PDB file of C-alpha atoms and ligand atoms in Angstrom:
ATOM      1  CA  MET A 409      -0.132  -0.064  -0.074  1.00 93.00           C
ATOM      2  CA  THR A 410       1.345   3.529  -0.739  1.00 93.00           C
ATOM      3  CA  THR A 411       1.578   5.654   2.166  1.00 96.00           C
ATOM      4  CA  ILE A 412       3.404   9.341   2.738  1.00 94.00           C
ATOM      5  CA  GLU A 413       6.246   7.275   3.944  1.00 95.00           C
ATOM      6  CA  ASN A 414       6.798   5.417   0.860  1.00 96.00           C
ATOM      7  CA  SER A 415       5.224   7.738  -1.727  1.00 96.00           C
ATOM      8  CA  THR A 416       7.709   7.958  -4.700  1.00 97.00           C
ATOM      9  CA  PHE A 417       5.840  11.136  -5.484  1.00 97.00           C
ATOM     10  CA  ILE A 418       6.164  12.985  -2.378  1.00 97.00           C
ATOM     11  CA  ASP A 419      10.355  11.862  -2.303  1.00 97.00           C
ATOM     12  CA  ASN A 420      10.272  13.507  -5.430  1.00 98.00           C
ATOM     13  CA  MET A 421       8.356  16.651  -4.357  1.00 98.00           C
ATOM     14  CA  ASN A 422      10.649  17.027  -1.195  1.00 97.00           C
ATOM     15  CA  TRP A 423      13.682  16.370  -3.658  1.00 98.00           C
ATOM     16  CA  ARG A 424      12.558  19.416  -5.752  1.00 98.00           C
ATOM     17  CA  TYR A 425      13.469  23.146  -4.942  1.00 98.00           C
ATOM     18  CA  ALA A 426      13.538  26.194  -6.882  1.00 98.00           C
ATOM     19  CA  THR A 427      16.740  26.287  -8.294  1.00 98.00           C
ATOM     20  CA  LYS A 428      18.753  28.879  -7.998  1.00 98.00           C
ATOM     21  CA  LYS A 429      22.490  27.879  -9.412  1.00 98.00           C
ATOM     22  CA  PHE A 430      22.336  25.546 -12.238  1.00 98.00           C
ATOM     23  CA  ASN A 431      25.386  23.414 -13.540  1.00 98.00           C
ATOM     24  CA  ALA A 432      25.939  25.612 -16.520  1.00 98.00           C
ATOM     25  CA  GLU A 433      27.768  22.477 -18.480  1.00 98.00           C
ATOM     26  CA  LYS A 434      24.828  19.801 -17.743  1.00 98.00           C
ATOM     27  CA  LYS A 435      22.052  19.938 -20.314  1.00 98.00           C
ATOM     28  CA  LEU A 436      19.004  17.716 -20.701  1.00 98.00           C
ATOM     29  CA  SER A 437      18.814  14.918 -23.386  1.00 98.00           C
ATOM     30  CA  GLU A 438      16.660  15.572 -26.446  1.00 98.00           C
ATOM     31  CA  ALA A 439      14.600  12.617 -24.703  1.00 98.00           C
ATOM     32  CA  GLU A 440      14.105  14.290 -21.324  1.00 98.00           C
ATOM     33  CA  LEU A 441      13.284  17.415 -22.858  1.00 98.00           C
ATOM     34  CA  GLU A 442      10.563  15.820 -24.862  1.00 98.00           C
ATOM     35  CA  ILE A 443       8.858  14.527 -21.628  1.00 98.00           C
ATOM     36  CA  LEU A 444       8.876  17.812 -20.170  1.00 98.00           C
ATOM     37  CA  THR A 445       7.116  19.350 -23.311  1.00 98.00           C
ATOM     38  CA  GLU A 446       4.804  16.307 -23.297  1.00 98.00           C
ATOM     39  CA  ALA A 447       3.996  17.000 -19.670  1.00 98.00           C
ATOM     40  CA  ILE A 448       3.284  20.760 -20.647  1.00 98.00           C
ATOM     41  CA  ARG A 449       1.136  19.600 -23.550  1.00 98.00           C
ATOM     42  CA  LEU A 450      -1.132  17.033 -21.589  1.00 98.00           C
ATOM     43  CA  SER A 451      -1.769  19.822 -19.137  1.00 98.00           C
ATOM     44  CA  PRO A 452      -5.665  20.271 -18.150  1.00 98.00           C
ATOM     45  CA  SER A 453      -7.018  23.595 -18.911  1.00 98.00           C
ATOM     46  CA  SER A 454     -10.327  25.204 -18.375  1.00 98.00           C
ATOM     47  CA  TYR A 455     -12.464  23.661 -21.351  1.00 98.00           C
ATOM     48  CA  GLY A 456      -9.390  21.869 -23.000  1.00 98.00           C
ATOM     49  CA  LEU A 457      -8.692  25.381 -24.818  1.00 98.00           C
ATOM     50  CA  GLN A 458      -4.785  25.998 -23.490  1.00 98.00           C
ATOM     51  CA  PRO A 459      -4.997  29.758 -24.211  1.00 98.00           C
ATOM     52  CA  TYR A 460      -1.084  29.815 -24.365  1.00 98.00           C
ATOM     53  CA  LYS A 461       1.876  29.411 -26.242  1.00 98.00           C
ATOM     54  CA  VAL A 462       4.994  27.749 -24.784  1.00 98.00           C
ATOM     55  CA  PHE A 463       8.325  28.964 -25.821  1.00 98.00           C
ATOM     56  CA  VAL A 464      11.400  26.470 -25.360  1.00 98.00           C
ATOM     57  CA  ILE A 465      14.323  28.515 -25.468  1.00 98.00           C
ATOM     58  CA  THR A 466      18.033  27.316 -25.863  1.00 98.00           C
ATOM     59  CA  ASP A 467      19.566  29.850 -27.481  1.00 98.00           C
ATOM     60  CA  PRO A 468      22.580  31.680 -25.836  1.00 98.00           C
ATOM     61  CA  GLU A 469      22.199  35.112 -27.271  1.00 98.00           C
ATOM     62  CA  LEU A 470      18.663  35.310 -26.739  1.00 98.00           C
ATOM     63  CA  ARG A 471      18.891  33.876 -23.375  1.00 98.00           C
ATOM     64  CA  ALA A 472      21.397  36.753 -22.087  1.00 98.00           C
ATOM     65  CA  GLU A 473      18.802  39.504 -23.578  1.00 98.00           C
ATOM     66  CA  LEU A 474      16.201  37.816 -21.622  1.00 98.00           C
ATOM     67  CA  GLN A 475      18.347  37.838 -18.469  1.00 98.00           C
ATOM     68  CA  LYS A 476      18.722  41.756 -18.438  1.00 98.00           C
ATOM     69  CA  ALA A 477      14.898  41.306 -18.172  1.00 98.00           C
ATOM     70  CA  SER A 478      14.649  39.403 -15.525  1.00 98.00           C
ATOM     71  CA  PHE A 479      16.787  41.004 -12.826  1.00 98.00           C
ATOM     72  CA  MET A 480      19.952  39.272 -14.155  1.00 98.00           C
ATOM     73  CA  GLN A 481      19.010  36.153 -12.497  1.00 98.00           C
ATOM     74  CA  PRO A 482      21.386  33.677 -13.109  1.00 98.00           C
ATOM     75  CA  GLN A 483      19.108  30.667 -13.731  1.00 98.00           C
ATOM     76  CA  ILE A 484      17.923  32.219 -17.222  1.00 98.00           C
ATOM     77  CA  THR A 485      21.500  31.815 -18.504  1.00 98.00           C
ATOM     78  CA  ASP A 486      22.782  29.001 -16.810  1.00 98.00           C
ATOM     79  CA  ALA A 487      20.061  26.364 -17.031  1.00 98.00           C
ATOM     80  CA  SER A 488      19.692  24.012 -19.998  1.00 98.00           C
ATOM     81  CA  GLN A 489      16.399  25.654 -21.301  1.00 98.00           C
ATOM     82  CA  LEU A 490      14.328  28.172 -20.633  1.00 98.00           C
ATOM     83  CA  ILE A 491      10.394  27.885 -21.181  1.00 98.00           C
ATOM     84  CA  VAL A 492       8.999  30.795 -21.408  1.00 98.00           C
ATOM     85  CA  PHE A 493       4.815  30.734 -21.151  1.00 99.00           C
ATOM     86  CA  ALA A 494       2.803  33.153 -23.268  1.00 98.00           C
ATOM     87  CA  ASN A 495      -0.833  33.686 -22.526  1.00 98.00           C
ATOM     88  CA  GLN A 496      -3.059  34.432 -25.318  1.00 98.00           C
ATOM     89  CA  LEU A 497      -4.853  38.146 -25.306  1.00 98.00           C
ATOM     90  CA  ASN A 498      -7.934  38.582 -26.596  1.00 94.00           C
ATOM     91  CA  PHE A 499      -8.828  35.047 -26.496  1.00 97.00           C
ATOM     92  CA  GLY A 500     -12.095  34.526 -28.522  1.00 95.00           C
ATOM     93  CA  SER A 501     -14.046  32.936 -31.142  1.00 97.00           C
ATOM     94  CA  GLU A 502     -11.453  32.136 -33.783  1.00 97.00           C
ATOM     95  CA  GLU A 503      -9.372  30.438 -31.182  1.00 98.00           C
ATOM     96  CA  ILE A 504     -12.508  28.547 -29.866  1.00 98.00           C
ATOM     97  CA  GLN A 505     -13.515  27.713 -33.468  1.00 98.00           C
ATOM     98  CA  SER A 506     -10.033  26.146 -34.134  1.00 98.00           C
ATOM     99  CA  TYR A 507     -10.339  24.211 -30.817  1.00 98.00           C
ATOM    100  CA  ILE A 508     -13.489  23.022 -32.319  1.00 98.00           C
ATOM    101  CA  GLU A 509     -12.237  21.774 -35.046  1.00 98.00           C
ATOM    102  CA  ASN A 510      -9.262  20.247 -33.482  1.00 98.00           C
ATOM    103  CA  ILE A 511     -11.754  18.126 -31.264  1.00 98.00           C
ATOM    104  CA  ALA A 512     -14.074  17.094 -34.416  1.00 98.00           C
ATOM    105  CA  ASP A 513     -10.707  16.121 -36.136  1.00 98.00           C
ATOM    106  CA  THR A 514      -9.350  14.053 -33.446  1.00 98.00           C
ATOM    107  CA  ARG A 515     -12.543  12.085 -32.745  1.00 98.00           C
ATOM    108  CA  LYS A 516     -13.728  11.724 -35.853  1.00 98.00           C
ATOM    109  CA  MET A 517     -17.105  13.457 -35.171  1.00 97.00           C
ATOM    110  CA  ASP A 518     -19.528  15.504 -37.114  1.00 98.00           C
ATOM    111  CA  ILE A 519     -18.490  19.128 -36.419  1.00 98.00           C
ATOM    112  CA  LYS A 520     -22.511  19.924 -35.826  1.00 98.00           C
ATOM    113  CA  ASN A 521     -22.753  17.742 -33.009  1.00 98.00           C
ATOM    114  CA  LEU A 522     -20.312  20.599 -31.263  1.00 98.00           C
ATOM    115  CA  ASP A 523     -22.347  23.160 -31.819  1.00 98.00           C
ATOM    116  CA  GLY A 524     -23.760  23.576 -28.163  1.00 98.00           C
ATOM    117  CA  PHE A 525     -20.690  23.220 -26.546  1.00 98.00           C
ATOM    118  CA  SER A 526     -18.864  25.746 -28.961  1.00 98.00           C
ATOM    119  CA  GLN A 527     -21.945  28.163 -28.344  1.00 98.00           C
ATOM    120  CA  MET A 528     -21.820  27.729 -24.534  1.00 98.00           C
ATOM    121  CA  MET A 529     -17.647  28.410 -24.738  1.00 98.00           C
ATOM    122  CA  ASN A 530     -18.337  31.527 -26.931  1.00 98.00           C
ATOM    123  CA  ASN A 531     -21.009  32.887 -24.480  1.00 98.00           C
ATOM    124  CA  GLN A 532     -18.686  32.369 -21.316  1.00 97.00           C
ATOM    125  CA  VAL A 533     -15.406  33.815 -22.768  1.00 96.00           C
ATOM    126  CA  ASN A 534     -17.016  36.513 -24.898  1.00 95.00           C
ATOM    127  CA  SER A 535     -18.781  37.495 -21.634  1.00 97.00           C
ATOM    128  CA  LEU A 536     -15.864  38.335 -19.967  1.00 97.00           C
ATOM    129  CA  PRO A 537     -14.164  41.911 -19.821  1.00 97.00           C
ATOM    130  CA  GLU A 538     -10.861  42.424 -21.173  1.00 97.00           C
ATOM    131  CA  ASP A 539      -8.784  42.356 -18.192  1.00 97.00           C
ATOM    132  CA  VAL A 540     -10.820  39.376 -16.659  1.00 98.00           C
ATOM    133  CA  LYS A 541     -10.325  37.295 -19.900  1.00 98.00           C
ATOM    134  CA  ASN A 542      -6.727  38.157 -20.097  1.00 98.00           C
ATOM    135  CA  ASN A 543      -6.268  37.045 -16.580  1.00 98.00           C
ATOM    136  CA  TRP A 544      -8.000  33.535 -17.067  1.00 98.00           C
ATOM    137  CA  THR A 545      -5.831  32.792 -19.996  1.00 98.00           C
ATOM    138  CA  ALA A 546      -2.678  33.291 -17.581  1.00 98.00           C
ATOM    139  CA  LYS A 547      -4.116  31.225 -15.031  1.00 98.00           C
ATOM    140  CA  GLN A 548      -4.114  28.471 -17.149  1.00 98.00           C
ATOM    141  CA  ALA A 549      -0.696  28.757 -18.045  1.00 98.00           C
ATOM    142  CA  TYR A 550       0.102  28.173 -14.317  1.00 98.00           C
ATOM    143  CA  ILE A 551      -1.802  24.738 -14.363  1.00 98.00           C
ATOM    144  CA  ALA A 552       0.982  23.998 -16.949  1.00 98.00           C
ATOM    145  CA  LEU A 553       3.779  25.033 -14.949  1.00 98.00           C
ATOM    146  CA  GLY A 554       2.559  22.980 -12.233  1.00 98.00           C
ATOM    147  CA  ASN A 555       2.683  19.791 -14.512  1.00 98.00           C
ATOM    148  CA  LEU A 556       6.366  20.995 -15.424  1.00 98.00           C
ATOM    149  CA  LEU A 557       7.584  21.141 -11.844  1.00 98.00           C
ATOM    150  CA  ALA A 558       6.083  17.572 -11.164  1.00 98.00           C
ATOM    151  CA  ALA A 559       7.295  15.948 -13.871  1.00 98.00           C
ATOM    152  CA  ALA A 560      10.479  17.302 -13.442  1.00 98.00           C
ATOM    153  CA  ALA A 561      10.890  16.269  -9.728  1.00 98.00           C
ATOM    154  CA  ASN A 562       9.722  12.940 -11.134  1.00 98.00           C
ATOM    155  CA  LEU A 563      12.668  12.376 -13.316  1.00 98.00           C
ATOM    156  CA  HIS A 564      15.183  14.459 -10.881  1.00 98.00           C
ATOM    157  CA  ILE A 565      15.241  17.141 -13.255  1.00 98.00           C
ATOM    158  CA  ASP A 566      16.008  20.527 -11.817  1.00 98.00           C
ATOM    159  CA  ALA A 567      13.760  23.612 -12.325  1.00 98.00           C
ATOM    160  CA  CYS A 568      13.096  27.290 -10.897  1.00 98.00           C
ATOM    161  CA  PRO A 569       9.801  28.838 -11.674  1.00 98.00           C
ATOM    162  CA  MET A 570       9.841  32.303 -12.037  1.00 98.00           C
ATOM    163  CA  GLU A 571       7.836  35.625 -12.585  1.00 98.00           C
ATOM    164  CA  GLY A 572      10.658  37.892 -11.638  1.00 98.00           C
ATOM    165  CA  PHE A 573      10.785  39.462 -15.242  1.00 98.00           C
ATOM    166  CA  ASP A 574       9.684  42.334 -16.843  1.00 98.00           C
ATOM    167  CA  ALA A 575       6.851  40.949 -18.787  1.00 98.00           C
ATOM    168  CA  ALA A 576       6.839  44.186 -21.023  1.00 98.00           C
ATOM    169  CA  LYS A 577      10.334  43.634 -22.037  1.00 98.00           C
ATOM    170  CA  TYR A 578      10.167  40.008 -22.669  1.00 98.00           C
ATOM    171  CA  ASN A 579       6.909  40.903 -24.876  1.00 98.00           C
ATOM    172  CA  GLU A 580       9.082  43.310 -26.851  1.00 98.00           C
ATOM    173  CA  ILE A 581      12.185  40.926 -27.217  1.00 98.00           C
ATOM    174  CA  LEU A 582      10.166  37.949 -28.308  1.00 98.00           C
ATOM    175  CA  ASN A 583       7.904  39.985 -30.708  1.00 98.00           C
ATOM    176  CA  LEU A 584       4.925  38.479 -28.750  1.00 98.00           C
ATOM    177  CA  LYS A 585       2.735  41.760 -29.186  1.00 95.00           C
ATOM    178  CA  SER A 586       1.908  41.582 -32.673  1.00 96.00           C
ATOM    179  CA  GLU A 587       1.153  37.449 -31.943  1.00 97.00           C
ATOM    180  CA  ASN A 588      -1.497  38.758 -29.412  1.00 97.00           C
ATOM    181  CA  LEU A 589       0.647  37.039 -26.726  1.00 98.00           C
ATOM    182  CA  ASN A 590       2.169  38.042 -23.118  1.00 98.00           C
ATOM    183  CA  ALA A 591       4.648  36.411 -21.258  1.00 98.00           C
ATOM    184  CA  CYS A 592       3.084  35.677 -17.806  1.00 98.00           C
ATOM    185  CA  LEU A 593       5.757  32.991 -16.321  1.00 98.00           C
ATOM    186  CA  VAL A 594       8.894  31.500 -16.757  1.00 98.00           C
ATOM    187  CA  ALA A 595      10.870  28.290 -16.034  1.00 98.00           C
ATOM    188  CA  ALA A 596      14.222  27.323 -15.980  1.00 98.00           C
ATOM    189  CA  ILE A 597      15.201  23.144 -16.223  1.00 98.00           C
ATOM    190  CA  GLY A 598      17.961  21.538 -16.117  1.00 98.00           C
ATOM    191  CA  TYR A 599      20.586  20.187 -13.253  1.00 98.00           C
ATOM    192  CA  ARG A 600      21.383  21.904  -9.772  1.00 98.00           C
ATOM    193  CA  ASP A 601      24.940  23.327  -9.422  1.00 98.00           C
ATOM    194  CA  ALA A 602      26.894  21.039  -6.599  1.00 98.00           C
ATOM    195  CA  ASP A 603      27.555  24.585  -4.785  1.00 97.00           C
ATOM    196  CA  ASP A 604      23.869  25.475  -4.670  1.00 98.00           C
ATOM    197  CA  GLU A 605      23.416  26.136  -1.271  1.00 98.00           C
ATOM    198  CA  THR A 606      19.637  26.756  -1.332  1.00 98.00           C
ATOM    199  CA  GLN A 607      19.272  22.813  -2.008  1.00 98.00           C
ATOM    200  CA  HIS A 608      20.452  21.904   1.661  1.00 97.00           C
ATOM    201  CA  TYR A 609      17.499  24.174   2.880  1.00 98.00           C
ATOM    202  CA  THR A 610      14.529  22.833   4.659  1.00 98.00           C
ATOM    203  CA  LYS A 611      11.043  23.058   3.174  1.00 98.00           C
ATOM    204  CA  VAL A 612       9.152  25.342   4.711  1.00 98.00           C
ATOM    205  CA  ARG A 613       5.300  25.456   4.167  1.00 98.00           C
ATOM    206  CA  LYS A 614       2.432  26.123   6.351  1.00 98.00           C
ATOM    207  CA  SER A 615       1.278  22.602   8.874  1.00 98.00           C
ATOM    208  CA  LYS A 616      -1.715  20.942   7.710  1.00 98.00           C
ATOM    209  CA  GLN A 617      -3.684  22.259  10.523  1.00 98.00           C
ATOM    210  CA  GLU A 618      -3.057  25.788   9.160  1.00 98.00           C
ATOM    211  CA  LEU A 619      -4.103  24.906   5.221  1.00 98.00           C
ATOM    212  CA  PHE A 620      -6.537  22.558   5.057  1.00 98.00           C
ATOM    213  CA  ILE A 621     -10.090  22.934   6.727  1.00 98.00           C
ATOM    214  CA  ASN A 622     -11.878  19.653   6.755  1.00 98.00           C
ATOM    215  CA  LEU A 623     -15.591  19.924   6.522  1.00 98.00           C
TER     216      LEU A 623
HETATM  217  C1  FMN B 845       5.034  31.494  -9.700  1.00 68.23           C
HETATM  218  C2  FMN B 845       6.213  31.575  -9.060  1.00 68.23           C
HETATM  219  C3  FMN B 845       7.302  32.262  -9.406  1.00 68.23           C
HETATM  220  C4  FMN B 845       8.487  32.395  -8.915  1.00 68.23           C
HETATM  221  N1  FMN B 845       9.415  33.362  -9.444  1.00 68.23           N
HETATM  222  C5  FMN B 845      10.858  33.246  -8.847  1.00 68.23           C
HETATM  223  C6  FMN B 845      11.783  33.633  -9.271  1.00 68.23           C
HETATM  224  O1  FMN B 845      11.443  35.033 -10.187  1.00 68.23           O
HETATM  225  N2  FMN B 845      13.172  33.619  -8.935  1.00 68.23           N
HETATM  226  C7  FMN B 845      13.359  32.679  -7.595  1.00 68.23           C
HETATM  227  O2  FMN B 845      14.542  32.530  -7.502  1.00 68.23           O
HETATM  228  N3  FMN B 845      12.440  31.609  -7.483  1.00 68.23           N
HETATM  229  C8  FMN B 845      10.951  32.183  -8.016  1.00 68.23           C
HETATM  230  N4  FMN B 845      10.029  31.036  -7.053  1.00 68.23           N
HETATM  231  C9  FMN B 845      10.487  30.143  -6.352  1.00 68.23           C
HETATM  232  C10 FMN B 845       9.669  30.473  -4.876  1.00 68.23           C
HETATM  233  O3  FMN B 845      10.497  31.449  -4.028  1.00 68.23           O
HETATM  234  C11 FMN B 845       9.678  28.932  -4.181  1.00 68.23           C
HETATM  235  O4  FMN B 845       9.272  27.755  -5.111  1.00 68.23           O
HETATM  236  C12 FMN B 845       9.191  29.004  -2.601  1.00 68.23           C
HETATM  237  O5  FMN B 845       9.880  29.638  -2.094  1.00 68.23           O
HETATM  238  C13 FMN B 845       9.064  27.241  -2.359  1.00 68.23           C
HETATM  239  O6  FMN B 845      10.657  26.753  -2.352  1.00 68.23           O
HETATM  240  P1  FMN B 845      10.490  25.527  -3.268  1.00 68.23           P
HETATM  241  O7  FMN B 845      10.010  25.651  -4.408  1.00 68.23           O
HETATM  242  O8  FMN B 845      12.456  25.292  -3.218  1.00 68.23           O
HETATM  243  O9  FMN B 845      10.058  24.268  -2.362  1.00 68.23           O
HETATM  244  C14 FMN B 845       8.730  31.454  -7.668  1.00 68.23           C
HETATM  245  C15 FMN B 845       7.985  30.237  -7.811  1.00 68.23           C
HETATM  246  C16 FMN B 845       6.653  30.586  -8.088  1.00 68.23           C
HETATM  247  C17 FMN B 845       5.765  29.556  -8.235  1.00 68.23           C
END
């Protein structure tokens, strides 16, 4: 029986930490990167719409540029890859239609049978004020980040989730505005440096009593 004492998942969640110093020499293999990107791709999202794009950045020059827009955090350049999540702005009917076509195609369905679902999503999404809608698409990206972090921990790959960057500058550097995208979240992935002191810090979390309310 799996218990908290013998759960590999819990062991891996305890093993992971927000890596401050990566080993710049140690890179992920293609196969490892593929598993992590697949974990992002398989992430659930509201209605299944996945209203974001994900940039997988290896290019050192581009990362040096982005580092200047990230308070010079060393993870940006030292990690094996930098993942930038960009939520879609002004998400609407066009994107919903493309999702509907994907469902019909994937499940070999008559698209007409999806009219009700399409209308329901359109009514819901189009009724939101623009700022609320943009916030909603960003929230979906956070779910993908959570999955990425768990998948990385499962493979003993290190990661650092990051909000410490200037989104406007990222949007400029990556030319996101013209694509109706906004950089909302970053994750550095790779392998920890043996000298990263923070790997030895004891985890600080709320107690069960403080966090959970059992009704
Ligand atoms: C959304 C988000 C943004 C974060 N931004 C940064 C960041 O910009 N730089 C950084 O070094 N750590 C960042 N962190 C890491 C957190 O500080 C860290 O996850 C938290 O202190 C818990 O520690 P642990 O992940 O090592 O267990 C971020 C974490 C999350 C989830």
